[in-house]
Coordinates of C-alpha atoms and ligand atoms in Angstrom, one line a residue:
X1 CA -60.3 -27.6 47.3
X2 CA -62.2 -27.5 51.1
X3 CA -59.9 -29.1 53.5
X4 CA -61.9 -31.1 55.8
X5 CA -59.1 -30.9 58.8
X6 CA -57.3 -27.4 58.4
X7 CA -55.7 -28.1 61.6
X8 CA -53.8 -31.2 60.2
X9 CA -52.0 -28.7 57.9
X10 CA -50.0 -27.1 60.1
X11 CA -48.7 -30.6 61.9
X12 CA -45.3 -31.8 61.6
X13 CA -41.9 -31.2 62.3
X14 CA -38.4 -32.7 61.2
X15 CA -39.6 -36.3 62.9
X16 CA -42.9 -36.4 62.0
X17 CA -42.6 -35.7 58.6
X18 CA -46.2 -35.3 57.3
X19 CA -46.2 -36.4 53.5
X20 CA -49.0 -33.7 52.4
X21 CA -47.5 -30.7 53.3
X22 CA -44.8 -28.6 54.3
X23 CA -44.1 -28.4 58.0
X24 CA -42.0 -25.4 58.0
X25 CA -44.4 -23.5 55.6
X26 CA -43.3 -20.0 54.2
X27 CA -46.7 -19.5 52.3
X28 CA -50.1 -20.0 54.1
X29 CA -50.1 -23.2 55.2
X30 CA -52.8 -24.6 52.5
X31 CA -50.8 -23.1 49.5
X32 CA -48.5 -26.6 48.6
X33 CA -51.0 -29.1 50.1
X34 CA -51.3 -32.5 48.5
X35 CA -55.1 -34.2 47.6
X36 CA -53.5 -38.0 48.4
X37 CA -50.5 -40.2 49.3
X38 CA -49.9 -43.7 47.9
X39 CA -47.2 -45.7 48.8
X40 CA -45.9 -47.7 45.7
X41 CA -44.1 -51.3 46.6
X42 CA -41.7 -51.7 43.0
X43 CA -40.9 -50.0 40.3
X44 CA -44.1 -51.8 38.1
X45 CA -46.3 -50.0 41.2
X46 CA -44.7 -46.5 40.2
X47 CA -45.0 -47.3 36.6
X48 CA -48.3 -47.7 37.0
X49 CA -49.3 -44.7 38.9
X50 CA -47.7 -42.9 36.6
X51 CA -49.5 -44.3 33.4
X52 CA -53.0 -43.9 35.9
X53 CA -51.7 -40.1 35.9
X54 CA -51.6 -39.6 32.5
X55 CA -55.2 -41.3 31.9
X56 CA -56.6 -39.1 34.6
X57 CA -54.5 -35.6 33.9
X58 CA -53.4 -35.8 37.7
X59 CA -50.2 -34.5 38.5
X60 CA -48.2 -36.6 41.0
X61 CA -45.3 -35.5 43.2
X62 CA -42.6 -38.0 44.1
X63 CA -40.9 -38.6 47.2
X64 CA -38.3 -40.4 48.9
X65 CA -38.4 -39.3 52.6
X66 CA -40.3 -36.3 52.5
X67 CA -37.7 -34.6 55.1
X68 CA -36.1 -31.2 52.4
X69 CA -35.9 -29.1 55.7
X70 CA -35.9 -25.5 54.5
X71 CA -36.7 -26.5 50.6
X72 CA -40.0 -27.2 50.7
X73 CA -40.6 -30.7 52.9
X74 CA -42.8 -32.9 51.2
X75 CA -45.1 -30.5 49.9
X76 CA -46.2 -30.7 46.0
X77 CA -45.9 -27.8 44.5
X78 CA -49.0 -27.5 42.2
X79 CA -52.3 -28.0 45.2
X80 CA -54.4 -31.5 44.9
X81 CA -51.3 -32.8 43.6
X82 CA -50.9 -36.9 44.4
X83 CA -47.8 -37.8 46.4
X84 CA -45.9 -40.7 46.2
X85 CA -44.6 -41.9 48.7
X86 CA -41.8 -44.2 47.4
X87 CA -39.6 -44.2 50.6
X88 CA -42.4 -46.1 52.8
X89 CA -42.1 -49.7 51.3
X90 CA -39.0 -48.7 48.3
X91 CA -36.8 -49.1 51.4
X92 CA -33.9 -51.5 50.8
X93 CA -30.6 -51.6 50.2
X94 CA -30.5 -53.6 47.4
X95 CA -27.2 -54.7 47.4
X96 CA -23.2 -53.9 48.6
X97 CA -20.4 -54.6 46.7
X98 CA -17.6 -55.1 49.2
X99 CA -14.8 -55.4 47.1
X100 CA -15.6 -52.2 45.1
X101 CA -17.0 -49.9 47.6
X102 CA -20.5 -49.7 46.4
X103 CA -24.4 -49.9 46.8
X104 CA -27.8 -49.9 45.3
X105 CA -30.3 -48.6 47.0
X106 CA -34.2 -47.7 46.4
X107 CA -35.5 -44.5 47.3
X108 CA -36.9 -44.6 51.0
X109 CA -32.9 -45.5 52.9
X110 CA -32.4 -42.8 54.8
X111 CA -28.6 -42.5 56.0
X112 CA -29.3 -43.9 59.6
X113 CA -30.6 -47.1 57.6
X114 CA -27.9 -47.4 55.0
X115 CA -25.0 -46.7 58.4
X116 CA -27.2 -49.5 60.0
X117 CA -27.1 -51.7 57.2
X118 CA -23.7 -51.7 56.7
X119 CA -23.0 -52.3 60.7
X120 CA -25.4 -55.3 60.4
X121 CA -23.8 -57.0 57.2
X122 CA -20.4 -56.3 59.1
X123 CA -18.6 -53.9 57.0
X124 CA -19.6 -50.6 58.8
X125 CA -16.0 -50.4 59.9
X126 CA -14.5 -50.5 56.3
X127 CA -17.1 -48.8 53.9
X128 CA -18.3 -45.3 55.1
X129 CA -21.2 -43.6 54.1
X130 CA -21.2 -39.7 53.8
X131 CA -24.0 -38.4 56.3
X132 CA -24.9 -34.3 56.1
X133 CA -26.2 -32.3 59.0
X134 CA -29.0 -34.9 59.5
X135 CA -29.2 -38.5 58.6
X136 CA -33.1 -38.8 58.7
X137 CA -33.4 -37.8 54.9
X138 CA -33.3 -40.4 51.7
X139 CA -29.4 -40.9 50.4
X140 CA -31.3 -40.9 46.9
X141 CA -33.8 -37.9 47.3
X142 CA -30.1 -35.4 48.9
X143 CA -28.4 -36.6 45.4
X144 CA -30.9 -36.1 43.3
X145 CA -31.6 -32.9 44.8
X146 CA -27.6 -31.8 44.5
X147 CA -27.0 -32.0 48.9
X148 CA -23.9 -32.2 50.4
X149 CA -22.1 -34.0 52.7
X150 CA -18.5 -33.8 54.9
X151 CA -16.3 -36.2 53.5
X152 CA -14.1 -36.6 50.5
X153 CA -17.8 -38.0 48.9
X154 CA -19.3 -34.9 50.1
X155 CA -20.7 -33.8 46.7
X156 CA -23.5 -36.5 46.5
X157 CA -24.5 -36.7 43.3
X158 CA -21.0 -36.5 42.2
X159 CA -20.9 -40.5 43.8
X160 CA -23.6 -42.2 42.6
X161 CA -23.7 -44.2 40.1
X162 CA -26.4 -45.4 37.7
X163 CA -29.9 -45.1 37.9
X164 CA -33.1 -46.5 36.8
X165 CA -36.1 -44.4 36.0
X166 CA -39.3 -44.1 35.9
X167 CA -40.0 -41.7 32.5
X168 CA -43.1 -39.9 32.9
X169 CA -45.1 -41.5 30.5
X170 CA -44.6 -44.7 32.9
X171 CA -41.5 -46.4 30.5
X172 CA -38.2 -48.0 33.0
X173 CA -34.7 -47.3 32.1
X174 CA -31.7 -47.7 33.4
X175 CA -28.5 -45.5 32.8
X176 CA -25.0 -45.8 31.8
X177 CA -24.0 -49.6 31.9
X178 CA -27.4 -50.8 33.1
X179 CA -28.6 -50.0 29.9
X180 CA -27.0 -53.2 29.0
X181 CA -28.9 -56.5 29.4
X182 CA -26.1 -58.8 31.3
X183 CA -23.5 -55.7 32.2
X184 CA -21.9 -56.3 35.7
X185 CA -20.8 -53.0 35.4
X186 CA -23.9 -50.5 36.4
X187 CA -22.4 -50.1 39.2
X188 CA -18.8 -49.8 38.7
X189 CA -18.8 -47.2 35.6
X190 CA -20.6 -44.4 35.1
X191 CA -21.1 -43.8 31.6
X192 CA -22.2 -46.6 29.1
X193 CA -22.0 -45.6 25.5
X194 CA -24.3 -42.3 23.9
X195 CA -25.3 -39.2 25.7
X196 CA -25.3 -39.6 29.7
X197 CA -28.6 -38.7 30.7
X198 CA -28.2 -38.7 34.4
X199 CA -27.8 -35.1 35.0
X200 CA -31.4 -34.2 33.7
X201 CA -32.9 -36.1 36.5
X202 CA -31.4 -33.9 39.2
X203 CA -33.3 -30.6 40.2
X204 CA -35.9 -31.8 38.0
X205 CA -39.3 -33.1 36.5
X206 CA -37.9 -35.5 33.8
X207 CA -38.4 -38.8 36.1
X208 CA -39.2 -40.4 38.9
X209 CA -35.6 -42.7 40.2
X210 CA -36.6 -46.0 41.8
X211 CA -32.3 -47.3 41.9
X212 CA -29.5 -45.4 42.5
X213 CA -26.0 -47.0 42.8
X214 CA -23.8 -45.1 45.4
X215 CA -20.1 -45.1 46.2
X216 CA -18.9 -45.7 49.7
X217 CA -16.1 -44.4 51.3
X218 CA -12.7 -47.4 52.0
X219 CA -11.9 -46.6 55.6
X220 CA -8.8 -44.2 55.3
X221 CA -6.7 -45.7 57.8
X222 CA -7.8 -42.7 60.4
X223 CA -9.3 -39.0 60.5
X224 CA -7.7 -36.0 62.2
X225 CA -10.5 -33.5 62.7
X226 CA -9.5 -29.6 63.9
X227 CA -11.0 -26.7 64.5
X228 CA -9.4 -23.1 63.8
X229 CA -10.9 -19.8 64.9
X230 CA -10.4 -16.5 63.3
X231 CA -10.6 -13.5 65.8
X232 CA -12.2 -10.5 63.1
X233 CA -14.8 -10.9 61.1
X234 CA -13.1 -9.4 58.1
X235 CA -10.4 -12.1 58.2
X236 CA -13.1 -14.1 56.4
X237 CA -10.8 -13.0 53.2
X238 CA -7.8 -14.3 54.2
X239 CA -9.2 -16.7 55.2
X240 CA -10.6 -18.3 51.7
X241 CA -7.1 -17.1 50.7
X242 CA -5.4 -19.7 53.0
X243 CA -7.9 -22.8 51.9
X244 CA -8.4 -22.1 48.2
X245 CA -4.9 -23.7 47.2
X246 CA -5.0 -26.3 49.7
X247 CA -8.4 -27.3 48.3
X248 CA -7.1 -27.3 44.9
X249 CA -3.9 -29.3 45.8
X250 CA -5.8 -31.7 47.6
X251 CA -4.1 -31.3 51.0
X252 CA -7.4 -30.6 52.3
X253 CA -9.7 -33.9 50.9
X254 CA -12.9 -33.4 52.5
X255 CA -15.7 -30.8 52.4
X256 CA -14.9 -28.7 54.9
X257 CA -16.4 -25.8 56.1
X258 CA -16.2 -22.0 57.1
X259 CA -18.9 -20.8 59.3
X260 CA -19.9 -17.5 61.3
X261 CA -19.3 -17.7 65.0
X262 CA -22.2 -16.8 65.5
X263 CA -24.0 -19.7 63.9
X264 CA -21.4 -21.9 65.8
X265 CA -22.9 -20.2 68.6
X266 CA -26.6 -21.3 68.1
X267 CA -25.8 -25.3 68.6
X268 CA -25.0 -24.0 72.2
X269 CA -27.0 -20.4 73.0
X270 CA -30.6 -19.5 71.8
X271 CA -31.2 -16.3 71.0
X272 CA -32.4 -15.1 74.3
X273 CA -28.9 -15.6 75.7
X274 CA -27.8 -12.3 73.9
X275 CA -28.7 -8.6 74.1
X276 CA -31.3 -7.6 71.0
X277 CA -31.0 -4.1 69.3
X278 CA -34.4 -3.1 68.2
X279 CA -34.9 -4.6 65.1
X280 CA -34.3 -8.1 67.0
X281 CA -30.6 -8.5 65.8
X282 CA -27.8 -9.6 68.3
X283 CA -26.2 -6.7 69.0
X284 CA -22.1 -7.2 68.1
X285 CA -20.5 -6.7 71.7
X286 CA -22.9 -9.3 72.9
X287 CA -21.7 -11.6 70.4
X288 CA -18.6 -11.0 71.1
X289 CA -19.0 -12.0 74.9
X290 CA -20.5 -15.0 74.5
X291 CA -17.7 -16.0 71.1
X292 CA -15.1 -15.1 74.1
X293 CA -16.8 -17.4 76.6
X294 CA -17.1 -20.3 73.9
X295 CA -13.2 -20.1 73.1
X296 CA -14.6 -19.8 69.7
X297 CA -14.0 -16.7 66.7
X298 CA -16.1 -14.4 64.0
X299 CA -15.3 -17.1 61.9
X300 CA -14.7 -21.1 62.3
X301 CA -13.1 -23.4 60.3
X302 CA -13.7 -26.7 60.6
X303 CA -12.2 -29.3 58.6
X304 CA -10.8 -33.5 58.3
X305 CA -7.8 -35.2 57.2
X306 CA -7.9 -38.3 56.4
X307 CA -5.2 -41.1 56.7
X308 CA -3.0 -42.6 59.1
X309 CA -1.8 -40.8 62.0
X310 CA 2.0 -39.5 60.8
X311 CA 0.5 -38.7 57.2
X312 CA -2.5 -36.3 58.8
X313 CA -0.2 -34.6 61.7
X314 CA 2.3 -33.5 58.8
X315 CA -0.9 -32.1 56.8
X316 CA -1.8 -30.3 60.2
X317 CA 1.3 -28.6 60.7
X318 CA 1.4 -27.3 57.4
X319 CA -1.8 -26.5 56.9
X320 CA -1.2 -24.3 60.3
X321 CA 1.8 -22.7 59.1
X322 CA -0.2 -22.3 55.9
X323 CA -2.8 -19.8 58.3
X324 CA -0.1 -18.3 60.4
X325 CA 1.7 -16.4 57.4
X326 CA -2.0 -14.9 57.0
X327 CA -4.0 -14.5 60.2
X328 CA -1.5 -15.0 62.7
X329 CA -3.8 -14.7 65.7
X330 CA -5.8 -18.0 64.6
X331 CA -5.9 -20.8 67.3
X332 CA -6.4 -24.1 66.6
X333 CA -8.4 -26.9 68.4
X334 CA -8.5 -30.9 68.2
X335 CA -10.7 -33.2 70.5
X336 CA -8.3 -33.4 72.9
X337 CA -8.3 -29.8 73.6
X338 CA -12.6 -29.0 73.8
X339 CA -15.4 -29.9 76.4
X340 CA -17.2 -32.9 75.8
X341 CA -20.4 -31.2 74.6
X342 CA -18.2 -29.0 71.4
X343 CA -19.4 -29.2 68.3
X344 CA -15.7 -30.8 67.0
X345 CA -16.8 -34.3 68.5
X346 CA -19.7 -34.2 66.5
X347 CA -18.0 -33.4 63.3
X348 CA -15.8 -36.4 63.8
X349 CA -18.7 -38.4 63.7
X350 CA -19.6 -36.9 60.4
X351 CA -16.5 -37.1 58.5
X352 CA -16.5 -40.9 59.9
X353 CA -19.7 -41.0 58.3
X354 CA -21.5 -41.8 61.6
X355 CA -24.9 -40.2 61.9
X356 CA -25.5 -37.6 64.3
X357 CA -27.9 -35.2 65.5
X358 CA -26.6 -32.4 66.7
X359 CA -27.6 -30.2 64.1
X360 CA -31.4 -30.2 65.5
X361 CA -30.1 -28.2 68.6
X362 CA -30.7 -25.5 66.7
X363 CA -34.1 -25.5 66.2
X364 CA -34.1 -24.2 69.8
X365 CA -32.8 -20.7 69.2
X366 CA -36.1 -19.1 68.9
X367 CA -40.0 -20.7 69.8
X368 CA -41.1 -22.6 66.6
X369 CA -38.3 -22.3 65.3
X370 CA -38.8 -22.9 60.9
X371 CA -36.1 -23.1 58.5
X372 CA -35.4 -21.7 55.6
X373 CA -32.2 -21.5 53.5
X374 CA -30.6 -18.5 51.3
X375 CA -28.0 -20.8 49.3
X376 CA -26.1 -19.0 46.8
X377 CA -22.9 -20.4 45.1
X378 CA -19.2 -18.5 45.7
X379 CA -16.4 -18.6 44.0
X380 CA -13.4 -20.3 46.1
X381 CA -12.4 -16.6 46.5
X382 CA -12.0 -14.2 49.5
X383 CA -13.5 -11.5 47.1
X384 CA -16.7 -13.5 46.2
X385 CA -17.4 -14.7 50.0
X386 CA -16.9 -11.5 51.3
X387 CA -19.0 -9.4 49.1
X388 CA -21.7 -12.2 49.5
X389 CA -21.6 -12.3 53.0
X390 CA -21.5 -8.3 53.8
X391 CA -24.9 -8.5 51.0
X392 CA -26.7 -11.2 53.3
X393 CA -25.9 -9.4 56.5
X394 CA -27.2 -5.9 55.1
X395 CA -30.6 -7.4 53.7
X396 CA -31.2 -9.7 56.5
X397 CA -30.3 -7.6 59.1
X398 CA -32.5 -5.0 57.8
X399 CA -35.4 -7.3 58.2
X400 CA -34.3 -7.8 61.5
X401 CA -32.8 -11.8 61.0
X402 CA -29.4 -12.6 62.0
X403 CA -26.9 -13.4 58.8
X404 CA -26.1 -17.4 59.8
X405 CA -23.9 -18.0 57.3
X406 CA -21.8 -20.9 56.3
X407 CA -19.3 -21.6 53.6
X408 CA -19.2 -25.6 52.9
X409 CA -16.0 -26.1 50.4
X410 CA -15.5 -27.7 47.3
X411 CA -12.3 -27.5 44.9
X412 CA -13.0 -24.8 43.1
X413 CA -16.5 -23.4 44.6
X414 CA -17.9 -22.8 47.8
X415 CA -21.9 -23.4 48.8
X416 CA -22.8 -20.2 51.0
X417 CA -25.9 -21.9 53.1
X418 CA -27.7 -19.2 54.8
X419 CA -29.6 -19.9 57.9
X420 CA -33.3 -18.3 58.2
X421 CA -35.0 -19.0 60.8
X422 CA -38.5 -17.5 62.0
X423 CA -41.2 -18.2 64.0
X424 CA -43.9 -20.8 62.2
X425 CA -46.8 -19.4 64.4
X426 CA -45.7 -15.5 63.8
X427 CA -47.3 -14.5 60.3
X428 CA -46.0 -11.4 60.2
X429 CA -42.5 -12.9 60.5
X430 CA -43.0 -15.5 58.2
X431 CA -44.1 -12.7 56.1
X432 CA -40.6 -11.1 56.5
X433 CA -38.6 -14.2 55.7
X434 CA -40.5 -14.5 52.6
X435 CA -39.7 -10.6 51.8
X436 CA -36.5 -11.0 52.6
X437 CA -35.5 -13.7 51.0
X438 CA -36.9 -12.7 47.7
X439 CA -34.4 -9.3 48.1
X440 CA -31.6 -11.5 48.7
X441 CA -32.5 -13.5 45.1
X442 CA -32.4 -10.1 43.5
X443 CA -29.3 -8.7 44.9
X444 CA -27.2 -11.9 44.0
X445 CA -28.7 -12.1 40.5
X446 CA -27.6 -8.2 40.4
X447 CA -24.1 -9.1 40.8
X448 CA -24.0 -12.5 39.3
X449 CA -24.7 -14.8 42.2
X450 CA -27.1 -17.7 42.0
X451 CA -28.3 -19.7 44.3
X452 CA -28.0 -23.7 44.3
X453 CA -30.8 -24.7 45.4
X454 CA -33.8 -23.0 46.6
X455 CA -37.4 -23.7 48.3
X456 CA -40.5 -25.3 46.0
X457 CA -42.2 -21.4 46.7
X458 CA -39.0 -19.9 45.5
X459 CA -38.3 -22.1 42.3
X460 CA -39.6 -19.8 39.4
X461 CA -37.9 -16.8 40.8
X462 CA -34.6 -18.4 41.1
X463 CA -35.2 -20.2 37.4
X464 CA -35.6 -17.0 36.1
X465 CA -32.3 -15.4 37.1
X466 CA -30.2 -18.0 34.8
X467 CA -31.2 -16.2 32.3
X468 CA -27.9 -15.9 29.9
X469 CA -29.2 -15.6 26.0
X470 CA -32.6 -14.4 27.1
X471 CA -33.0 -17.7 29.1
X472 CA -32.1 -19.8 26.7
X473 CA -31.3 -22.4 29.2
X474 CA -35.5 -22.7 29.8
X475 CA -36.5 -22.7 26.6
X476 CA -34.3 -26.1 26.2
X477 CA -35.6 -27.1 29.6
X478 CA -39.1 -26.5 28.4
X479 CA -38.5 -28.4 25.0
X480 CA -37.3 -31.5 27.4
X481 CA -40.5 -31.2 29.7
X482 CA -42.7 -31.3 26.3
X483 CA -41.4 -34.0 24.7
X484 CA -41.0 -36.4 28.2
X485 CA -44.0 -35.5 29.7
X486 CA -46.6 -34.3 26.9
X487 CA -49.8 -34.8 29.7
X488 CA -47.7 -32.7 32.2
X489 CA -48.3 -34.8 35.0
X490 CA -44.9 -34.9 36.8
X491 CA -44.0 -32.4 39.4
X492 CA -45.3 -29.4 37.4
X493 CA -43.7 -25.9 38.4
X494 CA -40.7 -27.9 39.9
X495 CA -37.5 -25.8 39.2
X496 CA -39.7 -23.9 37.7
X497 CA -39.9 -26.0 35.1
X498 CA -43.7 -25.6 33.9
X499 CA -45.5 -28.1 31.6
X500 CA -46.9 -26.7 28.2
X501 CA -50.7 -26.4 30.0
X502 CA -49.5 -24.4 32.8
X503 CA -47.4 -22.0 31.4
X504 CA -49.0 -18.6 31.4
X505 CA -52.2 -19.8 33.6
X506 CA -50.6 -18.0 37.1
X507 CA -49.3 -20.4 38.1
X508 CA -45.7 -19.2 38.7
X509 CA -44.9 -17.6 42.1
Ligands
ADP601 P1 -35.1 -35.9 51.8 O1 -36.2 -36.5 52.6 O2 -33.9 -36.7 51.6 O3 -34.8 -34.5 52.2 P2 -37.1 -35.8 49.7 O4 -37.6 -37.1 49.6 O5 -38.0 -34.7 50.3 O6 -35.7 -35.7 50.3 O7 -36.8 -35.3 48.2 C1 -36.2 -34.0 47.9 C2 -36.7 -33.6 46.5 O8 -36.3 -34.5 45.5 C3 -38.2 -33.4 46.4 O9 -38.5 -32.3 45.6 C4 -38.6 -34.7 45.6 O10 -39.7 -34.5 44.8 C5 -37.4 -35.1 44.8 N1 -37.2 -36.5 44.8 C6 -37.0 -37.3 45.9 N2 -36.9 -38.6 45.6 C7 -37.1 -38.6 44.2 C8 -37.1 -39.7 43.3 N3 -36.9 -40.9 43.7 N4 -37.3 -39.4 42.0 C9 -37.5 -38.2 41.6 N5 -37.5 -37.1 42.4 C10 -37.3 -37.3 43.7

């Protein structure tokens, strides 16, 4: 394919999200590069792109915003690909249930609108949404693609609820109760009766969603938010130790998070404002300066109770005695005790579900700065977030990156989000990520550690590590893709998840 304007290619940034390709690009820049966008209005307008696709052989590449900072933006994975754009006129909320803490939305509300929504309708004080770092992306297209979030509705896809579908032979359905003519209850149960497909449009190429219901968040009554610093980097295990049972127990209801000091560091410092070694790695006793001068540890915690005032300060107290016992040097922090520009005041707007960008302040610590994320899955376990993050800061450092590590917490399992970020203009770093990256796949899958999520370029190598019962798990995948999508028109190589056509071609990365 001859691109007429090569320079258009490498446009784009987290705000001007381009639609054809990805503006953090790992690959050359015309590797994942679309032939067309259309901008469907309804779900009859998808359907029928979709049946046009499977006259023509075309393969067509959904999206809801486009944003996936660090998976892949909007680019298709298979070039000359047709995007669809659903999040440019699929915008609405469709409807908020007051009573029962819950919306439908189509594809192209970002967080900001769905916050703004629910201010204008009056309710923004009573039903909170869950926002992650940045509320610029689609609430559908996070879910579908497993994100998380702060609060106790952290896990996306865990609240939604019901879908419709676009199958990719162009048929509509709808799932659980809305495959019911005249249920009131799409929204407000989960299941219906039969298998529960939901899961298998997640991570995948099995449909394009036009509906999604979504639970909101009752206002709690009040948030306490803290912030405790651990002085070593090795008390990382004691850490976990500490917050594993209070996860479990649900004295902790949030998602909240463990994260390197360093990486704290990088909303505030850019790189230049410590001492390099040679390879281009911060050298430790610098860190250390500057984690003195921010009041802040090797490691962060940073986490919300929610509730009124007397429940959440006898939660606090405990859950400080609960560190003492283990890391007795750990202080603690609220609002009232950090400068107005700490990081804390912004996580209070997060786990109040008020969007915030904050997170972009990173993109400062080196010139064009790209993103990419390493983001394997740890057991709630000292053991398994320890030996993970002594294996990203060997490889990375090696390629001369600075492990950015952080653990975000569920019950029982922790997503390890790795920070890469490089220089978009410097091949020869990109280059590096891409090297480095790949090393880090190999030496989880070595020890049993996959990741939850990767980028679009990174899809069939990841794929390939679940591989229990000679990657068995595929060959059902692959069954799915062949009897859904026989023309292999949807999203082909997604997950790396390859039609029948492709398979074997070169196509996989
Ligand atoms: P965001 O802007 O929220 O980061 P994207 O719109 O870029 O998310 O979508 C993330 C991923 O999910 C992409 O791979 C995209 O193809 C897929 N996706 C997004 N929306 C849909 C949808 N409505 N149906 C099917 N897949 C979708």
């Amino acid at each position: 394919m001859s691109v007429p304007h090569a320079a258009a290619i490498y446009s784009g940034d987290y705000h001007a999200v381009p639609l054809s390709h990805d503006s953090y690009h790992i690959l050359d820049p015309d590797d994942f590069v679309a032939s067309a966008v259309c901008w469907p209005g309804n779900t009859e307008d998808v359907s029928k792109a979709v049946k046009w696709a499977n006259k023509w052989k075309v393969p067509i590449w959904p999206l809801s915003i486009g944003r996936n900072l660090g998976y892949g933006g909007s680019a298709p994975r298979v070039r000359g690909s047709v995007v669809l754009d659903l999040g440019r006129r699929m915008n609405k909320v469709l409807d908020v249930d007051v009573e029962n803490a819950v919306c439908l939305i189509e594809p192209g509300v970002q967080y900001v609108t769905l916050y703004e929504h629910l201010q204008s309708i009056g309710v923004g004080n009573d039903l909170w949404i869950d926002v992650p770092d940045l509320p610029g992306g689609s609430v559908m297209g996070n879910a579908l693609d497993r994100g998380v979030g702060y609060t106790p509705y952290g896990d996306h896809w865990a609240h939604h609820i019901g879908l419709e579908v676009v199958t990719p032979t162009g048929e509509v359905i709808r799932t659980g109760m809305g495959s019911m003519e005249g249920s009131e209850c799409w929204q407000l149960f989960r299941y219906g009766f039969g298998p529960h497909q939901d899961g298998i449009f997640t991570q995948s190429n099995y449909g394009i969603v036009t509906k999604m219901g979504m639970e909101l968040l009752p206002n709690p009554g009040g948030v306490r938010v803290f912030m405790a610093a651990f002085p070593q980097y090795d008390d990382l295990h004691e850490a976990i130790e500490v917050i594993r049972p209070l996860m479990i127990r649900k004295i902790i209801g949030n998602v909240p998070m463990v994260r390197l000091g360093l990486q704290d560091a990088s909303l505030y410092k850019t790189r230049d404002d410590f001492e390099l070694d040679e390879r281009g790695v911060v050298k430790p006793d610098s860190a250390q300066k500057v984690l003195e001068e921010l009041g802040t540890g090797a490691w962060v915690f940073y986490a919300a109770l929610y509730g009124p005032d007397d429940v959440t300060l006898a939660k606090y107290n405990y859950i400080q005695e609960q560190f003492y016992k283990r890391i007795p040097n750990t202080k603690f922090y609220q609002r009232e005790d950090v400068p107005e520009n700490h990081y804390l005041h912004n996580y209070a707007r997060f786990t109040t579900g008020i969007p915030t960008w904050r997170e972009l302040d990173r993109m400062k610590w080196i010139p064009n700065a790209a993103h990419l994320f390493f983001a394997p899955l740890s057991a709630n376990n000292g053991k398994d977030a320890g030996r993970q993050a002594a294996m990203g800061r060997k490889r990375m450092e090696e390629y001369g990156f600075n492990y950015l590590g952080t653990f975000f917490i569920g019950t029982r399992a922790m997503h390890h989000v790795i920070s890469f970020m490089y220089n978009r203009k410097d091949i020869a770093e990109k280059k590096k990520a891409l090297t480095c990256i790949r090393a880090l796949i190999a030496d989880a899958a070595s020890i049993g550690v996959g990741e939850y999520r990767t980028h679009l370029a990174l899809q069939d190598q990841v794929s390939k590590t679940y591989n229990w019962n000679d990657g068995a798990i595929m060959k059902f995948n692959e069954k799915l893709k062949d009897a859904l999508d026989p023309n292999g028109i949807l999203q082909p190589g997604r997950s790396g998840i390859w039609p029948k056509d492709y398979r074997g071609k070169g196509f996989e990365l």
